[in-house]
mmCIF file of C-alpha atoms and ligand atoms in Angstrom:
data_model
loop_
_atom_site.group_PDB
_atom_site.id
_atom_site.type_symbol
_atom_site.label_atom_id
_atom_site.label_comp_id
_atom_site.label_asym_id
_atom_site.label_seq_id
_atom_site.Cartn_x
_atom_site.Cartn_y
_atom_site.Cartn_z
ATOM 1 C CA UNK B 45 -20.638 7.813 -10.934
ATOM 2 C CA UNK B 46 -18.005 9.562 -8.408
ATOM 3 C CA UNK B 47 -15.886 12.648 -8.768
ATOM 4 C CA UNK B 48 -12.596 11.149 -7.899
ATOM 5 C CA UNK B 49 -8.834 12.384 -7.327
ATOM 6 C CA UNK B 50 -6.231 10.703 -7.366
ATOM 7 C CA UNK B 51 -3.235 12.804 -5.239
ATOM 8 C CA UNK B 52 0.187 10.601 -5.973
ATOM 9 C CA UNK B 53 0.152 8.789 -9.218
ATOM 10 C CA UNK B 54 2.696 6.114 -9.557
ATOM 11 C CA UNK B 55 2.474 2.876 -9.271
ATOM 12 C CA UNK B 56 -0.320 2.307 -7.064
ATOM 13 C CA UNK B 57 -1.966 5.982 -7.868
ATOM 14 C CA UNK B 58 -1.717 5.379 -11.770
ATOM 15 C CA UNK B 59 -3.161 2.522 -11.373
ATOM 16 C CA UNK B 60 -6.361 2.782 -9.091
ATOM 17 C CA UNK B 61 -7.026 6.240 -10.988
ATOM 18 C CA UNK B 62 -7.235 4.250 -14.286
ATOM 19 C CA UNK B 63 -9.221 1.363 -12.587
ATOM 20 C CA UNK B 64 -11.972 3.874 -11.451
ATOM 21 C CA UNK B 65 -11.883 5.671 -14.610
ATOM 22 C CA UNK B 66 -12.491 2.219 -16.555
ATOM 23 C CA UNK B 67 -15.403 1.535 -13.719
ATOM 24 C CA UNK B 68 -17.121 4.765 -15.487
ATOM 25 C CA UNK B 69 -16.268 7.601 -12.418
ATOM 26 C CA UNK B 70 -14.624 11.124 -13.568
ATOM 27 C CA UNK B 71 -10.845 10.651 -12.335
ATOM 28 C CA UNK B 72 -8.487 13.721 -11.827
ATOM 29 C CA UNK B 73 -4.900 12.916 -11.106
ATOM 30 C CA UNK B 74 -2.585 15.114 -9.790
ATOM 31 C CA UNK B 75 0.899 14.237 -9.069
ATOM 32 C CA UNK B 76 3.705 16.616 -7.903
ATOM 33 C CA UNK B 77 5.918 15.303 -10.689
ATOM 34 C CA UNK B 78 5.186 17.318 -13.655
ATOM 35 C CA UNK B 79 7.092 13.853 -15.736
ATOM 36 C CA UNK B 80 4.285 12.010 -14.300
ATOM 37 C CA UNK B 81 1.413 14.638 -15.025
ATOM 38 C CA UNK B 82 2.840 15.088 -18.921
ATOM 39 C CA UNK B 83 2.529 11.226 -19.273
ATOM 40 C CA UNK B 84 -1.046 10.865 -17.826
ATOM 41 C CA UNK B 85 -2.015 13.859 -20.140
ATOM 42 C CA UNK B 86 -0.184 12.075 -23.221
ATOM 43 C CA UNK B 87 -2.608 8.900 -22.257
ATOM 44 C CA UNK B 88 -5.544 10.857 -22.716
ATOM 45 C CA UNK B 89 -6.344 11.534 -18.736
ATOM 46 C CA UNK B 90 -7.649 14.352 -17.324
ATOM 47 C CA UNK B 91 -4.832 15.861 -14.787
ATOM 48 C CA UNK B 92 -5.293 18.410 -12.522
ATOM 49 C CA UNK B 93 -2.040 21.177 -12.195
ATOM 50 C CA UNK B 94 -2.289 21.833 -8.560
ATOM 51 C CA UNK B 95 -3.703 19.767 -5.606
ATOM 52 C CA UNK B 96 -6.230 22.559 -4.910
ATOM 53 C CA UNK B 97 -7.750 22.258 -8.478
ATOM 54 C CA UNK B 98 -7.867 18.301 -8.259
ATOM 55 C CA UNK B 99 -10.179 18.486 -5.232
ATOM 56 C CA UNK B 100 -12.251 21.277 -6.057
ATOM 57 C CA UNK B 101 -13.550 19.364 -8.991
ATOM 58 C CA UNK B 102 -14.002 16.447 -6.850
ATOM 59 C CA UNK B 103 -15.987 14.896 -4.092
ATOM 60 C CA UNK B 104 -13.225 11.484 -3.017
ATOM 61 C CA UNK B 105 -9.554 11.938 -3.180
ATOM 62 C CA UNK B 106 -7.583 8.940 -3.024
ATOM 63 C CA UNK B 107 -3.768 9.923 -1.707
ATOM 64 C CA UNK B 108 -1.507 7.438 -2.986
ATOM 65 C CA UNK B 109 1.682 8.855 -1.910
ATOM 66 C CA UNK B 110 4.943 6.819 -1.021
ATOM 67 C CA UNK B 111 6.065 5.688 2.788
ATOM 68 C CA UNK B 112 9.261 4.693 2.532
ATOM 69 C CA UNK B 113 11.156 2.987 5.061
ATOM 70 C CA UNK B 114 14.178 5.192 6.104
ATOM 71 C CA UNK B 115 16.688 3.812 9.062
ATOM 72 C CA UNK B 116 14.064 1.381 9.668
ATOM 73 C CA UNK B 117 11.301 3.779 10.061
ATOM 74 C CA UNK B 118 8.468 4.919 8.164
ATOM 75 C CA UNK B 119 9.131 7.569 6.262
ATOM 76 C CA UNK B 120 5.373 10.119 6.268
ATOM 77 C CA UNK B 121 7.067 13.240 4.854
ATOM 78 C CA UNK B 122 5.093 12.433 1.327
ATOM 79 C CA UNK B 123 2.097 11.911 3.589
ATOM 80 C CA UNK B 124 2.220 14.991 5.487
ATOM 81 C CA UNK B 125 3.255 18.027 2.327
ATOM 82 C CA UNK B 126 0.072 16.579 0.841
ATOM 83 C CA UNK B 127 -1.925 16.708 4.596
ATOM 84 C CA UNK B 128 -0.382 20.416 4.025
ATOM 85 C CA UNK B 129 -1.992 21.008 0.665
ATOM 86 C CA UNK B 130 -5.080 19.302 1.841
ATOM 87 C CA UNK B 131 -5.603 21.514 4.768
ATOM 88 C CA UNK B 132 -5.054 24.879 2.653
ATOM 89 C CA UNK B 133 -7.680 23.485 0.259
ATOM 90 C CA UNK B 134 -10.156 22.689 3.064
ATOM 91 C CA UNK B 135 -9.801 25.908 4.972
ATOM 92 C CA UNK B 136 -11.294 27.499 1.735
ATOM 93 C CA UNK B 137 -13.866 24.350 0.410
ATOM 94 C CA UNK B 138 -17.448 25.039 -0.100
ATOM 95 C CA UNK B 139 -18.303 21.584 -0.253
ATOM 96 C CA UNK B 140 -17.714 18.195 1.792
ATOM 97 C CA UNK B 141 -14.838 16.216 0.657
ATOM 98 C CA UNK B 142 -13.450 12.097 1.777
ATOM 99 C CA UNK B 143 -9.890 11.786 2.003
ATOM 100 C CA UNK B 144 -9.368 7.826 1.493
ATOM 101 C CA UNK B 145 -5.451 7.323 2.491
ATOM 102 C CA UNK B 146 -4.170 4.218 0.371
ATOM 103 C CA UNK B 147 -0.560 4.495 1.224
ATOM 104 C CA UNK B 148 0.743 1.475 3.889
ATOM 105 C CA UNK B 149 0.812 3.033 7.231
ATOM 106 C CA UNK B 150 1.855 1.446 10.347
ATOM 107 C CA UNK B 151 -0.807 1.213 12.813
ATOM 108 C CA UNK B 152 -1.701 4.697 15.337
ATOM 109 C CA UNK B 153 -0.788 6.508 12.121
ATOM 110 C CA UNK B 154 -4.033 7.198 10.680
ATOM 111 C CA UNK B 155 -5.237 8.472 14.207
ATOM 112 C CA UNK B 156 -2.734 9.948 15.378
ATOM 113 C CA UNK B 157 -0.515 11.779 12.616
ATOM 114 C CA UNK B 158 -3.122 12.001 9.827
ATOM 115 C CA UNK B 159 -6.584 12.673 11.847
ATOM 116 C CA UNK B 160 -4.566 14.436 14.526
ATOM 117 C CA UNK B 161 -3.173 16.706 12.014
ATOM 118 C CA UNK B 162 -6.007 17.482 10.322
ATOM 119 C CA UNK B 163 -7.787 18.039 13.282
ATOM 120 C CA UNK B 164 -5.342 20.665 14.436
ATOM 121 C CA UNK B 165 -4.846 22.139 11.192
ATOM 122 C CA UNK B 166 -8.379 22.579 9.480
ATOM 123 C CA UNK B 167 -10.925 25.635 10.534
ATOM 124 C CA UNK B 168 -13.461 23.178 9.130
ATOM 125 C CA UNK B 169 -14.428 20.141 11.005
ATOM 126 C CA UNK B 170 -14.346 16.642 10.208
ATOM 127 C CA UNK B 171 -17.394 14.953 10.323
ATOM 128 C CA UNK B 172 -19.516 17.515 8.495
ATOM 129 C CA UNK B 173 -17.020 18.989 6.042
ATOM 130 C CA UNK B 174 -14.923 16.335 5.387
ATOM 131 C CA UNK B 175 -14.051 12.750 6.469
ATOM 132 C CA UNK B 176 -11.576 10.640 6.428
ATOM 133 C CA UNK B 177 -10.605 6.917 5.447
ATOM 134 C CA UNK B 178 -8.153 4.717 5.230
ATOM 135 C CA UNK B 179 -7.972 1.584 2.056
ATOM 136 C CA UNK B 180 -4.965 -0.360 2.012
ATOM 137 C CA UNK B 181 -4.050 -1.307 -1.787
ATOM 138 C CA UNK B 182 -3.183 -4.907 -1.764
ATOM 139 C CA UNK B 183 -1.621 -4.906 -5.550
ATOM 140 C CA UNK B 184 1.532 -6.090 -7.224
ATOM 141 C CA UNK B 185 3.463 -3.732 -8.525
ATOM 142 C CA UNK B 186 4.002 -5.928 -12.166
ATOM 143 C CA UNK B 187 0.529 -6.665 -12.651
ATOM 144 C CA UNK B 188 -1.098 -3.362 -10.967
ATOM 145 C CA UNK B 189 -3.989 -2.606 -13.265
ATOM 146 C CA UNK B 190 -5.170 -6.311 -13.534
ATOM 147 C CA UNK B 191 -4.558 -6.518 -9.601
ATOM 148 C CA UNK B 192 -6.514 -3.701 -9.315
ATOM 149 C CA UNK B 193 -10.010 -4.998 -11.329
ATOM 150 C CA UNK B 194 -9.430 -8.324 -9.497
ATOM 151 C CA UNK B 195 -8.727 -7.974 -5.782
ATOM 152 C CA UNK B 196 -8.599 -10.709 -3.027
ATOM 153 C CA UNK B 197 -10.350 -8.176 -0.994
ATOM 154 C CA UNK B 198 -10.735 -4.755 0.028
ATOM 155 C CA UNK B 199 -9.972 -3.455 3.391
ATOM 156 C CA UNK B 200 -12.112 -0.031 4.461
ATOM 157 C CA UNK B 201 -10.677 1.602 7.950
ATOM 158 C CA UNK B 202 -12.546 4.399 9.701
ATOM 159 C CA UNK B 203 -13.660 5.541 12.832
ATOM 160 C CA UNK B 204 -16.799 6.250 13.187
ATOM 161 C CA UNK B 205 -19.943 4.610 10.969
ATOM 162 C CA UNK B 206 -21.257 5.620 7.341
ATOM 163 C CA UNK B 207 -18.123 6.701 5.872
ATOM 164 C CA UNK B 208 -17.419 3.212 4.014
ATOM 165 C CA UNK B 209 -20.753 3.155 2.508
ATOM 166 C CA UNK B 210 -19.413 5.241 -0.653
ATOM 167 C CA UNK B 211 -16.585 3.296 -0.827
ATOM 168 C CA UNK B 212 -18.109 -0.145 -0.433
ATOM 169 C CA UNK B 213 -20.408 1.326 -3.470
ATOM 170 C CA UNK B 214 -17.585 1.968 -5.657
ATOM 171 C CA UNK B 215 -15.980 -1.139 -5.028
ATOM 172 C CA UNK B 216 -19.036 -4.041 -5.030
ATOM 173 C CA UNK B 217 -18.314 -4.182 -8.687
ATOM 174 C CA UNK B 218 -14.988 -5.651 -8.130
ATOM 175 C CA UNK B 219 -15.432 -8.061 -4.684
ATOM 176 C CA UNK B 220 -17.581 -8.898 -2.072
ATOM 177 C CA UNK B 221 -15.211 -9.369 -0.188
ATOM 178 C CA UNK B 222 -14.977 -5.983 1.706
ATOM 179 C CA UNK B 223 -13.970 -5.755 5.124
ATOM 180 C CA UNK B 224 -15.116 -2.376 7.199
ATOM 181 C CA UNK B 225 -12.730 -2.213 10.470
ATOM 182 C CA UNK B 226 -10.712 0.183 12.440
ATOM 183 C CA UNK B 227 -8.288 2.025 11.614
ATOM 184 C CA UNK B 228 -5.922 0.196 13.263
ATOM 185 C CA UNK B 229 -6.623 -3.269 12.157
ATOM 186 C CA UNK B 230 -6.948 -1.880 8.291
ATOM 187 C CA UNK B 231 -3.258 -0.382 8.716
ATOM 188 C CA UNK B 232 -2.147 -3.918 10.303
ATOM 189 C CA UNK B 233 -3.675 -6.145 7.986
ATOM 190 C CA UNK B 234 -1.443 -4.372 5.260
ATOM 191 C CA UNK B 235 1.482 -4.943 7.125
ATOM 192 C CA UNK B 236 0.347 -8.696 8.349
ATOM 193 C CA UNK B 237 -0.343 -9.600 4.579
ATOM 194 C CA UNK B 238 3.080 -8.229 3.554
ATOM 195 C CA UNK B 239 5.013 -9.882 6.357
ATOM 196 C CA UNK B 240 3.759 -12.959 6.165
ATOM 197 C CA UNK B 241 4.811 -13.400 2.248
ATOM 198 C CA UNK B 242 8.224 -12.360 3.434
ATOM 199 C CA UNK B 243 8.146 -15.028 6.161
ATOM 200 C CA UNK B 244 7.034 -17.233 3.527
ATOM 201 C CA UNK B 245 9.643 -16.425 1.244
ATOM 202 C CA UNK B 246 12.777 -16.456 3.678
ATOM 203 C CA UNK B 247 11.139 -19.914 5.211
ATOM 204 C CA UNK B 248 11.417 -21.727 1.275
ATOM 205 C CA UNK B 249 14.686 -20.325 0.760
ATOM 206 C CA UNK B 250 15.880 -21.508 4.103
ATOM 207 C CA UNK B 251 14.681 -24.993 2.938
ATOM 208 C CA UNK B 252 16.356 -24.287 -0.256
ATOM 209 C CA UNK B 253 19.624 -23.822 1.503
ATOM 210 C CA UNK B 254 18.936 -27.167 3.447
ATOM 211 C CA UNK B 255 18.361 -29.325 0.215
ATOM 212 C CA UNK B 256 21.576 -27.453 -1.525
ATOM 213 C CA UNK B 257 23.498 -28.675 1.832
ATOM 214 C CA UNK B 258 21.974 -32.263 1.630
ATOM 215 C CA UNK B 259 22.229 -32.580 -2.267
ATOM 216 C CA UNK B 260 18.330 -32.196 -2.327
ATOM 217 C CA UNK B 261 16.674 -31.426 -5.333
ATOM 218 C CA UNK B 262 15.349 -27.917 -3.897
ATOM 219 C CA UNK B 263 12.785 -27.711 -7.253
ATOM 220 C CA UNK B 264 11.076 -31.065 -6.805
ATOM 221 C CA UNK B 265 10.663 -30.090 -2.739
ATOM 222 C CA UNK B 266 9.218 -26.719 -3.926
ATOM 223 C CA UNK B 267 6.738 -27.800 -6.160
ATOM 224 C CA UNK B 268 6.053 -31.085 -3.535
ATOM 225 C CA UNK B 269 4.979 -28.621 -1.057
ATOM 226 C CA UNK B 270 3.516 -25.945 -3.125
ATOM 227 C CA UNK B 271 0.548 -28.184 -4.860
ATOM 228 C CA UNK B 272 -1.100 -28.061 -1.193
ATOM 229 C CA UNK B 273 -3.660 -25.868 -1.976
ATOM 230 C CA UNK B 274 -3.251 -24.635 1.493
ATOM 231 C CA UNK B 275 -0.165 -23.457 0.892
ATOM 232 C CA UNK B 276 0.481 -22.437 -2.827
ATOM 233 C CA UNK B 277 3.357 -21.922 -5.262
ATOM 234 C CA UNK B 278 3.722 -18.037 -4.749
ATOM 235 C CA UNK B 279 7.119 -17.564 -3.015
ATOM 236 C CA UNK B 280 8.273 -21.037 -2.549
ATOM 237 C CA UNK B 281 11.035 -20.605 -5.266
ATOM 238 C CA UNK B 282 14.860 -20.887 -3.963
ATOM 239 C CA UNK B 283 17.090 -18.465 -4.454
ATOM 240 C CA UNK B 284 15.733 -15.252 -4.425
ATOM 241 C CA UNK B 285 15.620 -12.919 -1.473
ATOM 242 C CA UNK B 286 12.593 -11.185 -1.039
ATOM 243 C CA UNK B 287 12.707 -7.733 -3.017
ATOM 244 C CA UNK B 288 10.457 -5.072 -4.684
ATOM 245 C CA UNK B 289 9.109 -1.690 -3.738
ATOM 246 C CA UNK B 290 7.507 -3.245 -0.904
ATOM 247 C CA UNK B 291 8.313 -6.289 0.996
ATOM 248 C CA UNK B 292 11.931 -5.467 2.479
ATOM 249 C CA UNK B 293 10.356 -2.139 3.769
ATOM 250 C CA UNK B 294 7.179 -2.867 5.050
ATOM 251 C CA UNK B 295 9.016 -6.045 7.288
ATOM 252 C CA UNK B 296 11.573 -4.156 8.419
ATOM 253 C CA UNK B 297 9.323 -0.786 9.088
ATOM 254 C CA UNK B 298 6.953 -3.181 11.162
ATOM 255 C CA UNK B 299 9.284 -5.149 13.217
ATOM 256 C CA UNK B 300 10.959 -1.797 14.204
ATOM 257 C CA UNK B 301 7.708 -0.614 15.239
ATOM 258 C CA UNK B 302 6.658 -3.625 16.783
ATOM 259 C CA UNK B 303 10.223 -3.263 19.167
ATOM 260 C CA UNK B 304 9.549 0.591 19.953
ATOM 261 C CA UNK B 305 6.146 -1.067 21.334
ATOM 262 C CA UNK B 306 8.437 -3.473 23.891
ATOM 263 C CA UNK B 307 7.205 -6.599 21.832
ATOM 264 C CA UNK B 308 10.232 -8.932 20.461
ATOM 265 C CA UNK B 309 9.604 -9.076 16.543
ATOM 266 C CA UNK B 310 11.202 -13.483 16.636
ATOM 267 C CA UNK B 311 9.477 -14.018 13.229
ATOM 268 C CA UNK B 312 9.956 -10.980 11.559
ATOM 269 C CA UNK B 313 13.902 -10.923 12.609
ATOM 270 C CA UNK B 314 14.514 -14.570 11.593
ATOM 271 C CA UNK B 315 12.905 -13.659 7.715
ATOM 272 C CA UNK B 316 14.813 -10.726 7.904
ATOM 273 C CA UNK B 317 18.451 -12.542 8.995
ATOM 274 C CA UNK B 318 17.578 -15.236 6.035
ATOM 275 C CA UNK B 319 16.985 -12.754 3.083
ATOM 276 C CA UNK B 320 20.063 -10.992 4.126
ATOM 277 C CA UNK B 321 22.050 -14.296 3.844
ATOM 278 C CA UNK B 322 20.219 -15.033 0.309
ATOM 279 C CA UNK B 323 20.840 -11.467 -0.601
ATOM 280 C CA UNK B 324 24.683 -12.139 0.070
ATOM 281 C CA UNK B 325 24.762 -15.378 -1.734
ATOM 282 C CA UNK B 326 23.303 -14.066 -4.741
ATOM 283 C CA UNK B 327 25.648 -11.098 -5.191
ATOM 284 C CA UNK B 328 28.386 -13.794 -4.598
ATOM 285 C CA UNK B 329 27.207 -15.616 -7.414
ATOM 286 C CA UNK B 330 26.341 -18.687 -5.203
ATOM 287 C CA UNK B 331 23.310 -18.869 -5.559
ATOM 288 C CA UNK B 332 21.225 -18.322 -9.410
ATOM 289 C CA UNK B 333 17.430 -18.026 -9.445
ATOM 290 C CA UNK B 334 15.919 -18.991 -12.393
ATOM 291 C CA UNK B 335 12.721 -17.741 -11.028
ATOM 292 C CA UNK B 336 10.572 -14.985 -12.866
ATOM 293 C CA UNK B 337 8.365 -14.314 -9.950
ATOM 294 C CA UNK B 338 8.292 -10.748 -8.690
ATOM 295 C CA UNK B 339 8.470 -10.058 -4.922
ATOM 296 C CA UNK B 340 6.470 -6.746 -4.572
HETATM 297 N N1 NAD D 210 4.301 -0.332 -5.460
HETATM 298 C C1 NAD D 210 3.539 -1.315 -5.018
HETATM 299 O O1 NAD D 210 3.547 -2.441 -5.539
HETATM 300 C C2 NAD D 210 2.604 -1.078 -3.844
HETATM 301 C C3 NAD D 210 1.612 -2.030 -3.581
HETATM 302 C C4 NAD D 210 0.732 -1.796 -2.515
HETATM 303 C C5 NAD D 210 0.905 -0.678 -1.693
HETATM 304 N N2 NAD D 210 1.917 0.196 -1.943
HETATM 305 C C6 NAD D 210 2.027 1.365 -1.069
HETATM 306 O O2 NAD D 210 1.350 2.443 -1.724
HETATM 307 C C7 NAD D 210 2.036 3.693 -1.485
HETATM 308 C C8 NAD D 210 2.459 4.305 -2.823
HETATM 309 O O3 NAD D 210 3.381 3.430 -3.436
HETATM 310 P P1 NAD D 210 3.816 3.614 -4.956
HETATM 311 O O4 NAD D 210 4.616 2.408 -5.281
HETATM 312 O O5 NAD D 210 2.646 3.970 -5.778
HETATM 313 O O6 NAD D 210 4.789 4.878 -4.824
HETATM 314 P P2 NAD D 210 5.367 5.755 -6.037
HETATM 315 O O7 NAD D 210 6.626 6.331 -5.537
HETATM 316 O O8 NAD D 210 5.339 4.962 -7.299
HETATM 317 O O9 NAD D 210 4.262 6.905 -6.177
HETATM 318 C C9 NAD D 210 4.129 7.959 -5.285
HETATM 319 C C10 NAD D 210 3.832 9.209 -6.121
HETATM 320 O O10 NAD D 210 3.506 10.276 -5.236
HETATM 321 C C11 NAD D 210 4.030 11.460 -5.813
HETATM 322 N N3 NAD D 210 4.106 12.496 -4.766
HETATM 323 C C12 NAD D 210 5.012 12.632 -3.772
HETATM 324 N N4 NAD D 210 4.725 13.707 -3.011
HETATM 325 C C13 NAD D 210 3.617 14.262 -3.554
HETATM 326 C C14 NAD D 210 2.828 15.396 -3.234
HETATM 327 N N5 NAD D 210 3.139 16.190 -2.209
HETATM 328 N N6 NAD D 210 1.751 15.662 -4.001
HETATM 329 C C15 NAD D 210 1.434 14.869 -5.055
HETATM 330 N N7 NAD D 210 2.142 13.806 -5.413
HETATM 331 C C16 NAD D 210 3.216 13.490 -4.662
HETATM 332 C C17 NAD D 210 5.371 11.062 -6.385
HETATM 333 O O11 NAD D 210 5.832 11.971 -7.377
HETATM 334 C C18 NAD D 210 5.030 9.680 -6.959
HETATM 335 O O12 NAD D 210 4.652 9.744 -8.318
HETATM 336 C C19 NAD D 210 3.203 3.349 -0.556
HETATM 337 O O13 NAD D 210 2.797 3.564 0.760
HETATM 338 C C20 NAD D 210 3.441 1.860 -0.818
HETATM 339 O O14 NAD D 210 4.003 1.213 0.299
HETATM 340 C C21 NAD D 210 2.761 0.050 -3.014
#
């Protein structure tokens, strides 16, 4: 059993915080939002009233804060008043603590906003008084608790060796398939896995478009193409733009970055100019998905 926090419980917070306390580990959460720390109370959890307190009864923390996309940029100012809070704790800690960041970060930002930071910040030193991780959550937002007990896989960044063993511990229950990487290619495999469902969805609304201009049946074509295993029915439904918490942001956050990086973003532009056009069409009426699938 682990002594976990959970720093940032909403949706993806809430949800691996009740996950690990089903698994049998002590869970703290703490969220800023004193809404969100009444509710987890209410539910019988055990909350912590200050970041300080969470981690001081704890040996993991998982931060689960938001990264919004602002102006087509990530947004790390949740990120950082926690890296804040985190470094006042450490400063003081008489024991070794692993930060494991779950929020989706373009790649760099691990090493050099989060590590940097707390490298700059901390009189203690990483490596011996703390560490640091990063473990992209791969859920939907609809079905997070369920996504959460059954994952695909689990993605461990770090930088140097050891670190993942506790967390491929806590997580063999769930998968075996757990990948231990970089940093880098953790924080991109988020933001390849996200991107390519949006390129998926924009390219079977595009043919969507092209059956409604031919006087195709666009449901027969969907489900035609969809029973190829190697393909699959997620997101081949006309008529519905890509949307959620997490899809629109994460595209348009990575093929911003991948521009500041002198790299032209083709695929990533062309999903982006057809879910505009299906966004436009739906809030014109022209378009009417009777689809109950959730984008996120
Ligand atoms: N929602 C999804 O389906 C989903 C799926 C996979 C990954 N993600 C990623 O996971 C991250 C979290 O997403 P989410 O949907 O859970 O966001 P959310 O907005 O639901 O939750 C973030 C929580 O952090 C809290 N918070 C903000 N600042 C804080 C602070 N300083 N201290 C403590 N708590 C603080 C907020 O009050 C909020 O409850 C994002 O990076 C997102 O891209 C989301």
């Amino acid at each position: 059993m682990s002594r976990i926090s959970i720093i940032g419980s909403g949706v993806v917070g809430s949800a691996t915080g009740k996950g690990f306390h089903e698994l049998g580990h002590k869970v703290i959460f703490y969220d800023i939002s004193k809404e969100k720390r009444e509710a987890l109370k209410n539910d019988g959890y055990n909350v912590a009233n200050n970041l300080s307190e969470a981690l001081s009864q704890t040996d993991i923390s998982f931060v689960c804060v938001n990264t919004p996309t602002h102006n087509s940029e990530q947004d790390l100012s949740q990120i950082f008043s926690v890296l804040q809070h985190i470094t006042e704790y450490l400063n003081t800690a008489e024991k070794q603590h692993l930060l494991v960041f779950r929020s989706t970060i373009l790649p760099g930002t691990m090493r050099n906003e989060i590590v940097n930071y707390l490298e700059k910040n901390c009189k203690t030193k990483r490596g011996i008084d703390y560490d640091v991780v990063y473990n992209p959550e791969f859920l939907r937002q609809n079905s997070s608790l369920d996504d959460f007990f059954s994952p695909d896989r689990v993605i461990i960044g770090e930088d140097h060796a050891q670190l993942s063993k506790i967390l491929v511990e806590i997580y063999e229950p769930l998968t075996k398939n757990i990948i231990v990487t970089s940093f880098e290619a953790a924080e991109l495999i988020k933001y390849a896995s996200n991107c390519f469902l949006s390129l998926k969805i924009s390219f079977f609304n595009e043919i969507g478009l092209i059956c409604q201009h031919l006087g195709i049946d666009h449901k027969v074509v969907s489900l035609g193409v969809s029973l190829d295993k190697r393909i699959g029915k997620y997101g081949t439904e006309f008529g519905r733009p890509f949307d959620g918490m997490c899809l629109p942001k994460d595209t348009q956050a990575l093929a911003s970055f991948i521009k500041q990086n002198r790299i032209e973003p083709d695929l990533l532009e062309i999903a982006l100019n057809i879910n505009k056009k299906i966004e436009d069409l739906t809030s014109e009426s022209q378009l009417v998905s009777d689809s109950t699938e959730t984008h996120s």
